Coordinates of C-alpha atoms in Angstrom, one line a residue:
X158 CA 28.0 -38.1 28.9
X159 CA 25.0 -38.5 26.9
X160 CA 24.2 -34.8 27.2
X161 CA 28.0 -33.7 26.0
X162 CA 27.1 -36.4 22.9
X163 CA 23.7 -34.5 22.5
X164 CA 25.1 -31.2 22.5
X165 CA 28.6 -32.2 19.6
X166 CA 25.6 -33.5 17.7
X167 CA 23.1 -30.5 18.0
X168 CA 25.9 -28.2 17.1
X169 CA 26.9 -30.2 14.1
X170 CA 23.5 -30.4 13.1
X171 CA 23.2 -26.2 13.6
X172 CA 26.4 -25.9 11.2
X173 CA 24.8 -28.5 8.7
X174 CA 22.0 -25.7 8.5
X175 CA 24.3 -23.2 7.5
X176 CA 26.1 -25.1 5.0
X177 CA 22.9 -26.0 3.4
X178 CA 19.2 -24.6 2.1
X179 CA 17.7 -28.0 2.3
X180 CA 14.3 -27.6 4.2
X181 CA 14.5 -30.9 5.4
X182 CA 17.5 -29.7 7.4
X183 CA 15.7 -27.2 9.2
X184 CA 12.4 -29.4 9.8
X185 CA 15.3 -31.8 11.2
X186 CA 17.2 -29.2 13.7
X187 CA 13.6 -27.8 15.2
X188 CA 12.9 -32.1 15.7
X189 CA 16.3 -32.5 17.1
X190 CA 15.8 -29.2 20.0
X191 CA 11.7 -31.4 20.5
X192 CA 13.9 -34.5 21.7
X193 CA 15.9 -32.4 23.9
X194 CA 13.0 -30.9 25.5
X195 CA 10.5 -33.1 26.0
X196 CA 9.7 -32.9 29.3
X197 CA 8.9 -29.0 28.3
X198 CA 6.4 -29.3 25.3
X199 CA 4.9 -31.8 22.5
X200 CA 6.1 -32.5 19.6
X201 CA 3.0 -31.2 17.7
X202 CA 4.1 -27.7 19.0
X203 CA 7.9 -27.9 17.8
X204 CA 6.4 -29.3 14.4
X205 CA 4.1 -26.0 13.9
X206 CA 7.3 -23.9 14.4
X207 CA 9.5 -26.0 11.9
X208 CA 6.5 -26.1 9.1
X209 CA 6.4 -22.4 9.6
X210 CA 10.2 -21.7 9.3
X211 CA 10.5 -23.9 6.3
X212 CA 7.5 -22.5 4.6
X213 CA 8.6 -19.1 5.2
X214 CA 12.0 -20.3 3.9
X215 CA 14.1 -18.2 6.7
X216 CA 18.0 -18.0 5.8
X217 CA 20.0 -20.8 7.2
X218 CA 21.5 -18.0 9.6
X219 CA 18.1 -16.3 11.1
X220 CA 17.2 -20.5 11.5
X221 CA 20.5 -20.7 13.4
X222 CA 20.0 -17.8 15.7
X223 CA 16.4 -19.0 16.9
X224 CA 17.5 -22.3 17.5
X225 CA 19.8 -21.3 19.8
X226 CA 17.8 -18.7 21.3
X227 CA 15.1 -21.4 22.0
X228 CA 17.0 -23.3 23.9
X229 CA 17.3 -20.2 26.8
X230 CA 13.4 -19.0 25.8
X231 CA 10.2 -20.5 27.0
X232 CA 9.9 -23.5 24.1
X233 CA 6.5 -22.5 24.4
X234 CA 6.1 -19.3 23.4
X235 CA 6.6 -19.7 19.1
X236 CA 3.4 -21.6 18.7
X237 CA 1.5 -19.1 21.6
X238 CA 2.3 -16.1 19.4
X239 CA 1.5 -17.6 16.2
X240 CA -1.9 -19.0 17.6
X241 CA -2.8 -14.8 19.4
X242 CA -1.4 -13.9 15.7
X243 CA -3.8 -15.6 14.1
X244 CA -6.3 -14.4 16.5
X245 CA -6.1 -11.1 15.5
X246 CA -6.5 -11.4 11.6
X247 CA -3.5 -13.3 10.3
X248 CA -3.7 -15.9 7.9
X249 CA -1.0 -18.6 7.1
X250 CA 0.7 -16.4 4.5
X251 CA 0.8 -13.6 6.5
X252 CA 2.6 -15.2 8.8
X253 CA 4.9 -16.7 6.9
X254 CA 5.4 -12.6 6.0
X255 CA 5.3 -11.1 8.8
X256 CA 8.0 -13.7 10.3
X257 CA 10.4 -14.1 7.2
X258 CA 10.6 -9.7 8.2
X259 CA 10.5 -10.0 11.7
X260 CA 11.5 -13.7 12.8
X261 CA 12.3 -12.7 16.5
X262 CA 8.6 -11.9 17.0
X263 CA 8.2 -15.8 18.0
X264 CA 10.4 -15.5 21.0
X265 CA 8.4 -12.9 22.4
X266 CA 6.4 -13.0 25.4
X267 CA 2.9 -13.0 23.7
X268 CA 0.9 -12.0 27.2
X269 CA 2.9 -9.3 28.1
X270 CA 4.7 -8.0 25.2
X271 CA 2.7 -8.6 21.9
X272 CA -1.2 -9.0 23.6
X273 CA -1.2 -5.4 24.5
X274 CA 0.1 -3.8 21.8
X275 CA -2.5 -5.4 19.7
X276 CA -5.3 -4.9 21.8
X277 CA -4.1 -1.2 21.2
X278 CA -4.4 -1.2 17.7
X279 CA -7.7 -2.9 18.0
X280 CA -9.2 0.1 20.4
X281 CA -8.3 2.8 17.7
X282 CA -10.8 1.0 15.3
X283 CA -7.9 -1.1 13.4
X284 CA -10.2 -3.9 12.4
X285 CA -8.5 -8.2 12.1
X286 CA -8.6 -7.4 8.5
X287 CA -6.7 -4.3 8.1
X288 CA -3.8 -4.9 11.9
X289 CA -1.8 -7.9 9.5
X290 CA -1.1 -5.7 6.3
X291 CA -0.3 -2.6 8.6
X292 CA 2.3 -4.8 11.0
X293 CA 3.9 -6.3 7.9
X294 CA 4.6 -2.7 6.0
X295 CA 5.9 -2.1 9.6
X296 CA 7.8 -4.7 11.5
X297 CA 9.0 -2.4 14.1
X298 CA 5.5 -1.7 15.8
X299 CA 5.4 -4.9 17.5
X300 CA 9.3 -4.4 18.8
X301 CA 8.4 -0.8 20.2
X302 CA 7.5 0.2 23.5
X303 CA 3.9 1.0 23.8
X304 CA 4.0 3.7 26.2
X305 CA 7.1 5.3 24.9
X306 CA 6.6 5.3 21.0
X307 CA 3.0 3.7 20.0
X308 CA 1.0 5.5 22.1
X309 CA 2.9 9.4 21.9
X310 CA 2.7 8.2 18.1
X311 CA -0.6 7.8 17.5
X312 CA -1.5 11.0 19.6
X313 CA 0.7 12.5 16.9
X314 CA -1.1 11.4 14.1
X315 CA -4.6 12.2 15.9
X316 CA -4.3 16.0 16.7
X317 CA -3.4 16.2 12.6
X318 CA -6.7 14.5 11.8
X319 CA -10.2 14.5 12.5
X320 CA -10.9 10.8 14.0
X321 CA -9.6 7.5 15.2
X322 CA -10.9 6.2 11.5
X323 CA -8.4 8.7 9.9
X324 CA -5.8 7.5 11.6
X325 CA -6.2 3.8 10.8
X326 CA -6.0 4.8 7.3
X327 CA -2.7 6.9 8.1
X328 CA -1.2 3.8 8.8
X329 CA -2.1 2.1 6.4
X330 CA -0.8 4.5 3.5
X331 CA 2.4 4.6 5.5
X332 CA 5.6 2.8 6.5
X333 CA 6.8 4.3 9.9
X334 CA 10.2 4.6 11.7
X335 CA 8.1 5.8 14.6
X336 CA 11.4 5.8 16.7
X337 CA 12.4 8.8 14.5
X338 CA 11.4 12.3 16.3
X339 CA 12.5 14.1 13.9
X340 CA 9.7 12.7 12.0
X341 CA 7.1 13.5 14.2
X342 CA 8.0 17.0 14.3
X343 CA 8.0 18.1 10.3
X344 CA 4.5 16.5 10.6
X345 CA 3.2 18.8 13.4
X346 CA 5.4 21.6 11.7
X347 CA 4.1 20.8 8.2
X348 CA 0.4 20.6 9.0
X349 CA 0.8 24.1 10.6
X350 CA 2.0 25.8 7.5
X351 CA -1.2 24.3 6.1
X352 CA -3.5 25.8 8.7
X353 CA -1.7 29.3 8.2
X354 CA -2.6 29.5 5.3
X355 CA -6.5 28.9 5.9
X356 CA -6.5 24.8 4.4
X357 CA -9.6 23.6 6.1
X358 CA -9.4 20.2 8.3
X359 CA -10.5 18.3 6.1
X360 CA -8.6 19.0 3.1
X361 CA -5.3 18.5 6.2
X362 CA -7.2 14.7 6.8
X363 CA -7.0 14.0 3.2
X364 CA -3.3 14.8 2.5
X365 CA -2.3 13.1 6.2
X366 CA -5.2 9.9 6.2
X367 CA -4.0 9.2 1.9
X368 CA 0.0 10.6 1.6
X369 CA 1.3 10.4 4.8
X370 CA 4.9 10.6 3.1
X371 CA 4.1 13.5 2.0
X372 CA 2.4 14.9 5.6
X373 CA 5.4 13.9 7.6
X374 CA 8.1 15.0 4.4
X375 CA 11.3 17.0 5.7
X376 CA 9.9 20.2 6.5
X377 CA 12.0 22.0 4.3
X378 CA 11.0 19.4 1.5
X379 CA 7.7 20.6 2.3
X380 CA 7.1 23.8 2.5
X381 CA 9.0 24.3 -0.7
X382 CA 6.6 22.2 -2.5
X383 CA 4.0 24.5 -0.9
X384 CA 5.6 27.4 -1.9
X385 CA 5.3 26.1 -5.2
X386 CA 2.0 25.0 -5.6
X387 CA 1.0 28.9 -4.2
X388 CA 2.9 29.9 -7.1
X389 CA 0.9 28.4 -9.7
X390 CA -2.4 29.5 -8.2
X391 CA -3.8 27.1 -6.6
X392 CA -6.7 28.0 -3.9
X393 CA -5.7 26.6 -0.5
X394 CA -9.4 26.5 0.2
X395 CA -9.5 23.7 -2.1
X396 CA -8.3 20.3 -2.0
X397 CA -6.8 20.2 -5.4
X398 CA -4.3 22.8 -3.5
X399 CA -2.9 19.8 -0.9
X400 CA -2.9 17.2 -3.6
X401 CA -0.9 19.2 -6.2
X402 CA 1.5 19.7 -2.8
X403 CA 1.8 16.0 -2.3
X404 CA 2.5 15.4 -6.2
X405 CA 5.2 18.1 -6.3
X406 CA 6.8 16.7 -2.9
X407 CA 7.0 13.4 -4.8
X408 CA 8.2 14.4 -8.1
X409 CA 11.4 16.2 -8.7
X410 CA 11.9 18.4 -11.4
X411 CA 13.3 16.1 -14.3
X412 CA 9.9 13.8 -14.1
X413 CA 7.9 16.9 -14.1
X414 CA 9.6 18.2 -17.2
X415 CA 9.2 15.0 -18.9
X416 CA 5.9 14.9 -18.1
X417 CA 5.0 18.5 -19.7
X418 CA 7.2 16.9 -22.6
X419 CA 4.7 14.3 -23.4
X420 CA 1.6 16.1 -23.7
X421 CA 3.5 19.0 -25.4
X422 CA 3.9 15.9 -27.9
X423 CA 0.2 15.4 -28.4
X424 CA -0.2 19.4 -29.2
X425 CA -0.5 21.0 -25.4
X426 CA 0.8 24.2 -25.0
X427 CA 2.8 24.8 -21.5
X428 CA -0.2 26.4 -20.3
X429 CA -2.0 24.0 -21.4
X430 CA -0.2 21.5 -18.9
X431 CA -0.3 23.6 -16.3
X432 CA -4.0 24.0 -16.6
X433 CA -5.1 20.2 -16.8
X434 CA -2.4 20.4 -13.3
X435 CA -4.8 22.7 -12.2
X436 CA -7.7 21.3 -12.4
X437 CA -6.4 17.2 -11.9
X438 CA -3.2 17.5 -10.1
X439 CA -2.8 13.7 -10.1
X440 CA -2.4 13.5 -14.3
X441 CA 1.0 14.7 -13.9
X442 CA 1.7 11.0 -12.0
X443 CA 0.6 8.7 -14.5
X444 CA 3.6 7.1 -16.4
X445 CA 4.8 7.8 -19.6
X446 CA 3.3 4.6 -21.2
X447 CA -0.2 5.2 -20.0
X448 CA -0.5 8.6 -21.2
X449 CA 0.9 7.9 -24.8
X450 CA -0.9 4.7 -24.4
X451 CA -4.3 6.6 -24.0
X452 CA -3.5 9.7 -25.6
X453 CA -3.3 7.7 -29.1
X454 CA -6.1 5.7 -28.3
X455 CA -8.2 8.5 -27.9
X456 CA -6.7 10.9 -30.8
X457 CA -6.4 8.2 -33.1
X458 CA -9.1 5.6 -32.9
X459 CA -11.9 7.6 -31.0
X460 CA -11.3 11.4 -33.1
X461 CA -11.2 13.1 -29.9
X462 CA -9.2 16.2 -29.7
X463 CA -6.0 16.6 -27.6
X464 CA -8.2 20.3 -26.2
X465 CA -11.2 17.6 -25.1
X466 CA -8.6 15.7 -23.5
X467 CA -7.0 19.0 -21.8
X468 CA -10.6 20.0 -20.7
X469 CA -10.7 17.2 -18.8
X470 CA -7.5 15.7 -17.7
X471 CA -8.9 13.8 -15.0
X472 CA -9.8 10.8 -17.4
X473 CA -6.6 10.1 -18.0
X474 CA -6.6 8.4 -14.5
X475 CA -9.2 5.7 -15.6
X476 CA -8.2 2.1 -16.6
X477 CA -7.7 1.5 -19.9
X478 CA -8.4 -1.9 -20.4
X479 CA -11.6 -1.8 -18.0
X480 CA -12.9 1.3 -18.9
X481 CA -11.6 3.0 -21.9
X482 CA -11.8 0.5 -24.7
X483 CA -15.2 -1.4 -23.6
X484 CA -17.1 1.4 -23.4
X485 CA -15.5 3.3 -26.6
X486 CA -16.2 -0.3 -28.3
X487 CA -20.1 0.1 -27.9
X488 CA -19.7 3.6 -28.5
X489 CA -18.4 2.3 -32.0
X490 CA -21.2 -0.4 -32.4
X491 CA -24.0 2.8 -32.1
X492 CA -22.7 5.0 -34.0
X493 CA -21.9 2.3 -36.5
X494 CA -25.5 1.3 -36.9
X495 CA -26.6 5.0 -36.2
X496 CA -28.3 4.9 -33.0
X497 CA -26.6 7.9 -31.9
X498 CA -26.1 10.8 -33.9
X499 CA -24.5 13.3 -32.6
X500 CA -20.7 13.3 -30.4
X501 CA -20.9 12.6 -26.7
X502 CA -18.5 14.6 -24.6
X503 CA -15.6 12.6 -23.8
X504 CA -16.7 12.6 -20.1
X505 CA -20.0 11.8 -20.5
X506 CA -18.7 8.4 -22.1
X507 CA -15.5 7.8 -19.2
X508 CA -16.1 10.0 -16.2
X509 CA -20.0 8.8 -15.1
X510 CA -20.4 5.4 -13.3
X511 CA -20.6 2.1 -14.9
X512 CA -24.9 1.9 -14.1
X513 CA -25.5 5.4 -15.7
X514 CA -23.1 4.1 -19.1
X515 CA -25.0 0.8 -19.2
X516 CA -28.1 3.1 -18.7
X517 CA -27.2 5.2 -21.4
X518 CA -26.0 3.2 -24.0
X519 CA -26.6 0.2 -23.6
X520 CA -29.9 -0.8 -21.8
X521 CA -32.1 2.4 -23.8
X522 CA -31.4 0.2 -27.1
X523 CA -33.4 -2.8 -26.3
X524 CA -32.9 -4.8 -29.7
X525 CA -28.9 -4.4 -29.8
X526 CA -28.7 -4.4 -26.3
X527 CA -27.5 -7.9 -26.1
X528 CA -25.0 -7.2 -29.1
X529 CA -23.8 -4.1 -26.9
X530 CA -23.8 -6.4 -23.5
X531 CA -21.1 -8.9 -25.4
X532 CA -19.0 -6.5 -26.9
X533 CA -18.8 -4.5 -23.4
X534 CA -17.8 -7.1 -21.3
X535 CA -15.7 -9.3 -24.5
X536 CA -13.6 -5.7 -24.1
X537 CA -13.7 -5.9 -20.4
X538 CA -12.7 -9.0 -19.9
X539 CA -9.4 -8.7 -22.4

């Protein structure tokens, strides 16, 4: 009798939850399931689970659904998976996550389904630091079989690379749906067009170990943005050649004419474009906003040409606020109070490291040095 009155009152409590968001409701429901098995686990264990559902603010549904589940599963098992989660790397917010994505991972078997799985990862050099972000862009790894998908997987990704280290940063540059063959397939296919056309190994790491959407594209997708990127003369020896492939896979062909658009606003000629393409492929990704952003920055308050912009496209890919305007601002300050006469190249003043600038300009002029060291990191710091 008491156990039919137990059960009405459960299930009317398990409705409650769907009827409302309240996370007092679901702290309650999770204490309700700790009286009904107490001869099974503490209540400290039961509390860890309902803190963590309620912090990871689960829908009243996916609450629903492990609450009944736990009644069947080993009551156990919630707080041993979160505690070998931990383990390995995770903090409390990637937790919270990692289970909001993938909340059935608590009523796993942590011994014989999750502990092996991320030993795995751990042999092929995925470090505590880096295994939490890479299961969180991918949920699925921990629900796949490790013999039939993780491991034939990973060989994959290995014969298109040169090391275990590549690999690791494979994954994390990439979201998988390793249960997708197809998949698997372009990629081998796709990094064989590369090697027939003499692109050395390493140039093949960079494009697969940094745009692995691009490595494992449809391989129609890809060899089209290869074909392409021959085209304009790129030297496959190079590895300008597999970057420019990754930005034309990426881009279709409206961007890329708004793109050419832009700088043809700021005086480029088409060949122009396709020249800065050539020699900094990744200029043609930067938005809109950036470029105009920089281009009138430069043009207008620095009096550098748009053809010593052209010559070297590649500082368009530095940050503006923490590298453009600090260092153009002591630029200013010297030339102001002439302590440097004639023009610097514009990539002498962005494209060398922050100790050779400071070096240059800033250091070298001992009795404006502090002046220079204010207004550098004033800028820097806006």
């Amino acid at each position: 009798m008491h156990r039919f009155l137990f059960t009405r009152f459960t299930h009317r409590t398990l409705r409650s939850i769907i009827l409302s968001h309240n996370a007092f409701s679901l702290l309650f429901i999770h204490r309700s399931f700790s009286v009904a098995n107490t001869n099974h686990h503490h209540k400290d264990e039961t509390f860890t689970l309902s803190t963590l559902v309620n912090s990871c603010r689960l829908s009243p549904e996916t609450a629903l659904k492990l609450s009944k589940r736990l009644q069947i599963k080993n009551p156990n098992s919630p707080n041993a998976v979160i505690q070998l989660l931990k383990t390995y790397g995770f903090s409390d917010s990637q937790l919270c996550s990692y289970v909001k994505k993938h909340p059935l991972v608590l009523l796993s078997d942590p011994e014989k389904t999750l502990l092996p799985k991320l030993k795995f990862f751990h042999s092929i050099g995925v470090s505590t630091t880096d295994l939490p972000k890479i299961l969180i862009g991918n949920t699925n790894f921990l629900s796949k079989s490790l013999e039939k998908t993780l491991i034939p997987c990973y060989e994959i990704i290995r014969s298109l690379v040169r090391n275990d280290e590549e690999v690791v940063s494979t994954l994390k540059h990439g979201s998988w749906n390793v249960h997708s063959v197809w998949v698997v397939n372009d990629a081998v296919q796709n990094i064989e067009v590369l090697r027939q056309l003499g692109v050395p190994q390493g140039c093949i790491s960079l494009l697969v170990s940094n745009f692995p959407s691009v490595a494992f594209a449809k391989h129609s997708k890809f060899v089209e943005a290869v074909n392409i990127v021959k085209e304009m003369g790129f030297d496959p020896s190079k590895s300008n050649f597999v970057l420019a492939v990754q930005v034309i896979a990426k881009m279709d062909k409206d961007i890329w004419e708004s793109r050419l658009k832009i700088f043809e606003r700021w005086g480029w000629s088409r060949d122009s474009c396709l020249l800065a393409f050539r020699k900094n492929p990744q200029c043609m990704m930067i938005s809109e906003k950036k470029i105009m952003k920089t281009m009138s920055f430069l043009v207008k308050d620095m009096g550098f040409t748009q053809e010593d912009i052209a010559k070297s496209p590649g500082i368009l890919n530095r940050n503006f606020e923490k590298t453009f305007v600090p260092r153009c601002a002591v630029v200013k300050i010297l030339k102001s109070k002439g302590l440097i006469k004639r023009d610097y190249s514009i990539t002498s003043i962005i494209s060398i490291s922050e100790k050779r600038f400071l070096g240059r300009f800033v250091t070298r002029f001992q009795k404006d040095a502090a002046l220079l060291m204010d207004a550098y990191n004033g800028h820097k710091l806006d």
